[in-house]
Short mmCIF file of C-alpha atoms in Angstrom, two decimals:
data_model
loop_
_atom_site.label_atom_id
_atom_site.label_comp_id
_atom_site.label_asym_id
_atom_site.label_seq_id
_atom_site.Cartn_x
_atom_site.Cartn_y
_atom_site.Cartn_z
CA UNK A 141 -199.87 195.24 -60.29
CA UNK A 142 -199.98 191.59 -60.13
CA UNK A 143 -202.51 188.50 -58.40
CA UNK A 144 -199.81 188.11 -56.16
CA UNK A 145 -200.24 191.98 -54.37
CA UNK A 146 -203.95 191.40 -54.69
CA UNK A 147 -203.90 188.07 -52.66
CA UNK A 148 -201.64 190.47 -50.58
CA UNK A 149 -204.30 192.92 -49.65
CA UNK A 150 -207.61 190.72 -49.27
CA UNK A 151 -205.03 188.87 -46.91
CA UNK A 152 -204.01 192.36 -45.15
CA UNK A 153 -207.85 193.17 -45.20
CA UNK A 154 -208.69 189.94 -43.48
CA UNK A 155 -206.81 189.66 -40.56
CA UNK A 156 -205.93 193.49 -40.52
CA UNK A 157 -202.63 192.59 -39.23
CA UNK A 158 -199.54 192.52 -41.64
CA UNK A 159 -197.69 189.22 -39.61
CA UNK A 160 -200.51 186.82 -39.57
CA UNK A 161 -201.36 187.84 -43.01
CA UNK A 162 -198.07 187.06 -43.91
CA UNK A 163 -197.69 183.48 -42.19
CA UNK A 164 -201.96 183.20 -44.63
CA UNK A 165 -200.16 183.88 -47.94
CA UNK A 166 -196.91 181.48 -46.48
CA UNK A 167 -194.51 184.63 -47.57
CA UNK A 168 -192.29 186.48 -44.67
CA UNK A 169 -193.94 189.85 -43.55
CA UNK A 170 -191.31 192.38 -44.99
CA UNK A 171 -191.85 190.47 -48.51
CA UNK A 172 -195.64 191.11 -48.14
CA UNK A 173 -195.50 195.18 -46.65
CA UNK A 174 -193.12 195.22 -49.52
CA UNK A 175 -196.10 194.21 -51.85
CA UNK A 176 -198.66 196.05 -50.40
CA UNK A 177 -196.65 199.10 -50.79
CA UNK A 178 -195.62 198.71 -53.97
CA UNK A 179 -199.43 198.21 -55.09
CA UNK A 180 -200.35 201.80 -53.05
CA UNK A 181 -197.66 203.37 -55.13
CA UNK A 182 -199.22 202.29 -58.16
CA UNK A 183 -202.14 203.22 -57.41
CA UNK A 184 -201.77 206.08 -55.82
CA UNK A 185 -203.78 205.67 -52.57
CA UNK A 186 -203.52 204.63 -49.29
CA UNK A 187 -205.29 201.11 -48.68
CA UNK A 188 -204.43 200.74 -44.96
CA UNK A 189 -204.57 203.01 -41.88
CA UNK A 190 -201.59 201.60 -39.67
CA UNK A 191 -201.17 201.51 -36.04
CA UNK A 192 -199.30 199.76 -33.35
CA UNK A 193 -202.03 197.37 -32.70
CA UNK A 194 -204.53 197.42 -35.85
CA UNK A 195 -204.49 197.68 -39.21
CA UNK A 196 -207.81 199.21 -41.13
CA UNK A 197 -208.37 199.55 -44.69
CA UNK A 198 -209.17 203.49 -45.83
CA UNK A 199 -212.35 204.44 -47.42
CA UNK A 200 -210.76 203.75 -50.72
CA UNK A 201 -208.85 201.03 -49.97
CA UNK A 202 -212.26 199.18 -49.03
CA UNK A 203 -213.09 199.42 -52.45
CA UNK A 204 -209.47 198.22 -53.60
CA UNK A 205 -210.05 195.41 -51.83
CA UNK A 206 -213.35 194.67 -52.92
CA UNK A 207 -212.37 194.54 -56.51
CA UNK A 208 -209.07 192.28 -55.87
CA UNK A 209 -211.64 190.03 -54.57
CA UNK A 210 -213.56 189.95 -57.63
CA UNK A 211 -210.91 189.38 -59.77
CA UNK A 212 -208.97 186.96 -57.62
CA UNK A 213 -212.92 184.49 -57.68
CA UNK A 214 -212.90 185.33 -61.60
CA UNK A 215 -209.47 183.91 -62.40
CA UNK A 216 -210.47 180.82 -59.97
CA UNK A 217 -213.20 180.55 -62.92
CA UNK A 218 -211.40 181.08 -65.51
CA UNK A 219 -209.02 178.40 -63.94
CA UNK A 220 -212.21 175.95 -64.03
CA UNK A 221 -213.35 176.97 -67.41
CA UNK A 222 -210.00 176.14 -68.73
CA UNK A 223 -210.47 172.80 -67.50
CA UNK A 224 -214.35 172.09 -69.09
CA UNK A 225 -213.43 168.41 -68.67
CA UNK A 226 -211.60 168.16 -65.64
CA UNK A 227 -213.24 166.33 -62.32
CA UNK A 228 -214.82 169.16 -60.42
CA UNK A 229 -214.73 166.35 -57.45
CA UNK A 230 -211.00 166.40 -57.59
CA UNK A 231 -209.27 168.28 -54.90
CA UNK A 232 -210.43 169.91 -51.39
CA UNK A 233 -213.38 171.47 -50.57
CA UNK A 234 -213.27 173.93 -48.01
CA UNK A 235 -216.77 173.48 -46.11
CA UNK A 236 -217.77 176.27 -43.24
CA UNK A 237 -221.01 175.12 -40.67
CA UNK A 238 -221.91 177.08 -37.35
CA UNK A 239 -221.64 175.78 -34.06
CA UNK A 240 -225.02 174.13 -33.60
CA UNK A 241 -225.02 172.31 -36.56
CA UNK A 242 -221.39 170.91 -37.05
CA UNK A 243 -220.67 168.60 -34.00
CA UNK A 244 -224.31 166.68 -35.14
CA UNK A 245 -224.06 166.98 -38.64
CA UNK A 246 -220.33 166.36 -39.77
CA UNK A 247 -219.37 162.85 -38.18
CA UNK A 248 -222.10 161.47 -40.56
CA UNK A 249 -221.60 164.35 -43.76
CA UNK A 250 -217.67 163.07 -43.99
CA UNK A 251 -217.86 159.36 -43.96
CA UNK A 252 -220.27 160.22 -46.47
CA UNK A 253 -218.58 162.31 -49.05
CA UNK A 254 -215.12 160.08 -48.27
CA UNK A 255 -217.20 157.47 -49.73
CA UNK A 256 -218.69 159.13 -52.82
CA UNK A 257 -215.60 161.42 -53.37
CA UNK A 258 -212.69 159.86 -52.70
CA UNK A 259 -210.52 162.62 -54.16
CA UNK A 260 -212.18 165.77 -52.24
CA UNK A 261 -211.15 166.02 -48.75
CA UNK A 262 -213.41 168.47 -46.60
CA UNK A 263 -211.58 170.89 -45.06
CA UNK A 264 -213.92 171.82 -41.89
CA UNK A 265 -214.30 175.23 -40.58
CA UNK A 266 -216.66 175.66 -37.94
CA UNK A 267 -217.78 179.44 -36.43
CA UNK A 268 -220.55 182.14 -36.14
CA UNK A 269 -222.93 182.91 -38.93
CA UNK A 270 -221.18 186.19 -39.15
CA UNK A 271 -218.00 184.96 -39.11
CA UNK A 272 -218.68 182.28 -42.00
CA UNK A 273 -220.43 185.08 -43.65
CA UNK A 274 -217.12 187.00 -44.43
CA UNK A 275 -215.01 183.67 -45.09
CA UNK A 276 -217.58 182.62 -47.75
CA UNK A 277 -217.33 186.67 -49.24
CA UNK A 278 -213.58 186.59 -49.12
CA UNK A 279 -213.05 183.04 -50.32
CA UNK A 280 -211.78 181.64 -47.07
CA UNK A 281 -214.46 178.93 -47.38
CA UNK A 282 -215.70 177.74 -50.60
CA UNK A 283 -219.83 176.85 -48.95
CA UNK A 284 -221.13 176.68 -45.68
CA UNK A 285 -223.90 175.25 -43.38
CA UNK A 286 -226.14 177.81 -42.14
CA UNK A 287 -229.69 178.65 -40.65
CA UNK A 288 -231.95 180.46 -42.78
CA UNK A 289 -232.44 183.39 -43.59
CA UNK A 290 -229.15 183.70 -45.36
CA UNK A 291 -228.94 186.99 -47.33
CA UNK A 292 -225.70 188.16 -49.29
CA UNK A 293 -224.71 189.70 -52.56
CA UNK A 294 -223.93 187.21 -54.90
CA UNK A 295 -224.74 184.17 -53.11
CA UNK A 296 -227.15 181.38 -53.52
CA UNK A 297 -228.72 178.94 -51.25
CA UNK A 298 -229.39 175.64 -51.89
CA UNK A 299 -232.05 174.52 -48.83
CA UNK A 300 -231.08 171.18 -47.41
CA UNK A 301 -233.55 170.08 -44.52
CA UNK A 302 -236.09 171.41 -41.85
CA UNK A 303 -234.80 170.82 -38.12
CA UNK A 304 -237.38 170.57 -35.34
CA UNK A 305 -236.80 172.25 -31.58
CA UNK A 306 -236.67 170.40 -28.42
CA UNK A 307 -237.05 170.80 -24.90
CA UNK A 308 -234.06 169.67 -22.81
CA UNK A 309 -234.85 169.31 -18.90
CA UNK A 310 -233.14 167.43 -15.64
CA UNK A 311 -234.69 164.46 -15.02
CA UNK A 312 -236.52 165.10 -11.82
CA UNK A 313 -238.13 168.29 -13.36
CA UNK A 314 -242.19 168.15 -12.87
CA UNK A 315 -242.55 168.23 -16.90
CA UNK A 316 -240.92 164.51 -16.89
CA UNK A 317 -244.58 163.52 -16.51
CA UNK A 318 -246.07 165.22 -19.24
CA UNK A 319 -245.45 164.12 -23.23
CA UNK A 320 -245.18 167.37 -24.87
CA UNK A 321 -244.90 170.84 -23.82
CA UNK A 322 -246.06 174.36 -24.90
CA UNK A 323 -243.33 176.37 -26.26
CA UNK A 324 -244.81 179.44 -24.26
CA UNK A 325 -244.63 177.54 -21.04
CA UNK A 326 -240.64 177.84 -21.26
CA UNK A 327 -241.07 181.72 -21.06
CA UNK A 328 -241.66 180.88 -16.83
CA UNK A 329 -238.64 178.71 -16.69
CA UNK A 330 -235.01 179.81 -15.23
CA UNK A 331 -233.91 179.77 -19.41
CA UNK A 332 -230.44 178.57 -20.40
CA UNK A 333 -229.83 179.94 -23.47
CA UNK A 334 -226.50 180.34 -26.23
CA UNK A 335 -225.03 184.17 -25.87
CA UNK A 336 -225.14 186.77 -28.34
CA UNK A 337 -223.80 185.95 -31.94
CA UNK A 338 -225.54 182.38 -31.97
CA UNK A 339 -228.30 182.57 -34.81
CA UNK A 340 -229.68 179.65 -32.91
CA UNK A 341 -230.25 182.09 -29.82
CA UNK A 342 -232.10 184.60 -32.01
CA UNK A 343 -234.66 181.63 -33.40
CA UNK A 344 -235.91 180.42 -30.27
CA UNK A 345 -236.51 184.04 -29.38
CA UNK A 346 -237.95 184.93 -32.62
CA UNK A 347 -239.52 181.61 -32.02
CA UNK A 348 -241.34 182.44 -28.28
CA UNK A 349 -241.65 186.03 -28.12
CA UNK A 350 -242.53 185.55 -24.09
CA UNK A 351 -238.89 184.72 -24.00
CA UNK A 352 -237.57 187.48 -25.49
CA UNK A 353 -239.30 189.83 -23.20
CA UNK A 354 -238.67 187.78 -19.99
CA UNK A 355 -234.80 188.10 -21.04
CA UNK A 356 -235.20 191.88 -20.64
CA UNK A 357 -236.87 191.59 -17.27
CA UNK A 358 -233.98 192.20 -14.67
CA UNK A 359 -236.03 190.54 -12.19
CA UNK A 360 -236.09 187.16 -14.36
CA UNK A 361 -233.66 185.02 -14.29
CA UNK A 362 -231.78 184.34 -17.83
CA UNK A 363 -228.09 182.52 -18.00
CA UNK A 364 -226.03 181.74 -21.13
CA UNK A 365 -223.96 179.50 -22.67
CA UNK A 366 -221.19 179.32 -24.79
CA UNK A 367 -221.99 176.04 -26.05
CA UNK A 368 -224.57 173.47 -26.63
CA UNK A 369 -222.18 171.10 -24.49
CA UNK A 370 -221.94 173.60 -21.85
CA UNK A 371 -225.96 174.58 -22.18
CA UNK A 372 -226.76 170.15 -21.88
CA UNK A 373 -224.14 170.18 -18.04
CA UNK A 374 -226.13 173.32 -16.83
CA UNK A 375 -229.39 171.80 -17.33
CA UNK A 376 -228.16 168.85 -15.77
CA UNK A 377 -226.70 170.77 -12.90
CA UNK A 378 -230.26 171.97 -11.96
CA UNK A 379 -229.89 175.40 -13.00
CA UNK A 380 -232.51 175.60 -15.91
CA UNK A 381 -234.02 174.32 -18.63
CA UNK A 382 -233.47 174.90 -22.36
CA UNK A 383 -234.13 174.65 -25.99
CA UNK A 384 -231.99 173.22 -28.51
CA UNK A 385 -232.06 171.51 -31.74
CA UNK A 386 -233.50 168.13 -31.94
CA UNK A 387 -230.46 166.75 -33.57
CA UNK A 388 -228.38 167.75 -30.37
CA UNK A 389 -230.73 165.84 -28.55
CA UNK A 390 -229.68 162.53 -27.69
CA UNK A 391 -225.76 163.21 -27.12
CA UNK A 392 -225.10 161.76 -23.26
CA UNK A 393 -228.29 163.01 -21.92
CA UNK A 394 -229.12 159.38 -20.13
CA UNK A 395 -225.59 159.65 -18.39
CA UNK A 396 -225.94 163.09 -17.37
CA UNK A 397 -229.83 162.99 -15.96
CA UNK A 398 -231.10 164.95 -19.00
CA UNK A 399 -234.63 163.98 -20.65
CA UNK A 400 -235.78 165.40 -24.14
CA UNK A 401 -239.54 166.51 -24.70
CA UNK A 402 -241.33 167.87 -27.70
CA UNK A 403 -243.18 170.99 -28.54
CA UNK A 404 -247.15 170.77 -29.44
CA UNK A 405 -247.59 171.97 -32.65
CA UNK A 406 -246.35 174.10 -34.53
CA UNK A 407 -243.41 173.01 -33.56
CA UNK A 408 -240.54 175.49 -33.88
CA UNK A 409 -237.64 174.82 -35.77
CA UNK A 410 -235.31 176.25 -38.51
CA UNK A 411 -234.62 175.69 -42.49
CA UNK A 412 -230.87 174.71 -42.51
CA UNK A 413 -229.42 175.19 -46.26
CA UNK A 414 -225.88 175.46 -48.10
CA UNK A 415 -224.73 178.87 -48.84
CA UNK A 416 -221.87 179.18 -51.93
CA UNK A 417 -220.89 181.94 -53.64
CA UNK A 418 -222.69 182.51 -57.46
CA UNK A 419 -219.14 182.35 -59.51
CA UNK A 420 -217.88 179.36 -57.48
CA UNK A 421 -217.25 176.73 -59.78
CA UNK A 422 -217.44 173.50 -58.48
CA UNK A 423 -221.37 172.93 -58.90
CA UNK A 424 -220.49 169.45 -59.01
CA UNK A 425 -219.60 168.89 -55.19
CA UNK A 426 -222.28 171.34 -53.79
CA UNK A 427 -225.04 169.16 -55.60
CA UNK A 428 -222.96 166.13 -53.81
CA UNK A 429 -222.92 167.39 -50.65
CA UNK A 430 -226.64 167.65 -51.21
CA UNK A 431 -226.94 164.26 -52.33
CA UNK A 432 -225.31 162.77 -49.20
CA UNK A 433 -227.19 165.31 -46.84
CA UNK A 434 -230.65 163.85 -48.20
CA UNK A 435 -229.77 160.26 -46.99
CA UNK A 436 -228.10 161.46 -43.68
CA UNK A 437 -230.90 160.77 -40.83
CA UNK A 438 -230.83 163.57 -37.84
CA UNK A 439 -233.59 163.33 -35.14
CA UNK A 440 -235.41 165.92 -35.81
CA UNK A 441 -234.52 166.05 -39.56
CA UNK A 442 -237.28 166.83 -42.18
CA UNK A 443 -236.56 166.92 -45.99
CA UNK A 444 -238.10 169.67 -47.77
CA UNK A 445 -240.27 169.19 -50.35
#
């Protein structure tokens, strides 16, 4: 069995189709099933259940995979350790954030790091918590941007900055006139909010509890985005109001009608930190990343002491 069949069979695992993991490892598919096949016979178990459309790892191939993993991050270190003197800020970085932080955060994070890091070019992926999740465990990404709480086996967090909530409204809505709001008093509003699988969604619910129950009230009205960008031209199409993150605050709003308010306090908002993986071993350009992300300025931004 080699690193090559292991790379195989995370690949296999990952996009549980044989072609497109393939194209991932850049090898033709009938030089990859030949791989994969090879390592079964060696082992002596079936790693993948195959089917016209779908491929699923077995019960023991599951923990097959899992161990490749291992040993595929471990020889990355051993790489690294090999190289005690070499510039850990030399070469790319592959950088994961989720949706509502990445449009705000990154056109100010990569001037940045171009600056201080000349030789590490970000390579941006930008997705679901869950998604970024299982890139960061499989090594697809190499750290990522996320809310907390972030929980998973053998990662660390490294919290970067607290983010304050805001009210987006049209502009001829009657709570133009007032300064701040109550975050309750949004529970009586026609709520535009992100769909299912935005983390975001869950912490303005978890957030105002009055609009979590009002969202299971078939007689209240409750509509969804995909996006922040599609949330901002629905609340300026008269069709709600909303709650977003203060650092989304300010894009277009004056052309499109919108007007910001803030909450009373407590004011609600979310902990956003850098996830990595324990054995990743480029320490180097996760404490740079923090470095630049302390002198960044967000509306709505509040270090953490």
């Amino acid at each position: 069995m080699t690193l090559t069949e292991f790379k195989y069979i995370v690949a296999v695992a990952r996009e549980r189709h044989f072609g497109r993991a393939a194209e991932a490892c850049f090898v033709s598919q009938p030089t990859l099933s030949v791989g994969v096949k090879k390592l079964e016979e060696q082992l002596g178990v079936t790693l993948f259940e195959r089917s016209k459309s779908d491929v699923r790892t077995t019960p023991q191939g599951d923990l097959v995979v899992e161990q490749a993993q291992r040993i595929l991050e471990q020889v990355s270190v051993l790489k690294q350790m090999a190289k005690q003197n070499s510039d850990q800020l030399d070469g790319p970085l592959k950088l994961g954030a989720i949706f509502t932080i990445g449009p705000y955060l990154l056109p100010s994070l990569i001037p940045q790091l171009r600056e201080l890091a000349p030789k590490m070019p970000l390579h941006i992926d930008e997705d679901y918590t869950h998604s970024l999740r299982a890139k960061l465990r499989n090594g697809e990404v190499d750290a990522i941007i996320v809310a907390l709480p972030f929980e998973e086996p053998e990662v660390d967090v490294i919290p970067l900055y607290q983010e304050d909530f805001i009210a987006l409204l049209p502009e001829r809505h009657p709570w133009v006139k007032r300064e701040s709001l109550q975050l309750a008093d949004i529970a009586d509003e026609v709520m535009i909010m992100l769909g299912a699988g935005h983390c975001f969604r869950d912490q303005v619910l978890e957030a105002c509890p009055q609009c979590r129950d009002n969202s299971l009230n078939p007689q209240k009205d409750w509509i969804t985005g995909s996006s922040i960008e599609t949330i901002r031209q629905m609340v300026a199409s008269g069709l709600g109001v909303s709650v977003i993150p203060k650092s989304a605050a300010d894009f277009h709003n004056e052309k499109l009608g919108l007007v910001t308010r803030e909450f009373e306090e407590p004011k609600p908002s979310r902990q956003v930190a850098l996830a990595y993986r324990r054995s990743f071993p480029r320490k180097k350009a996760l404490e740079l990343i923090k470095q630049a992300l302390d002198t960044i300025e967000l509306p709505g931004k509040r270090l953490i002491s």
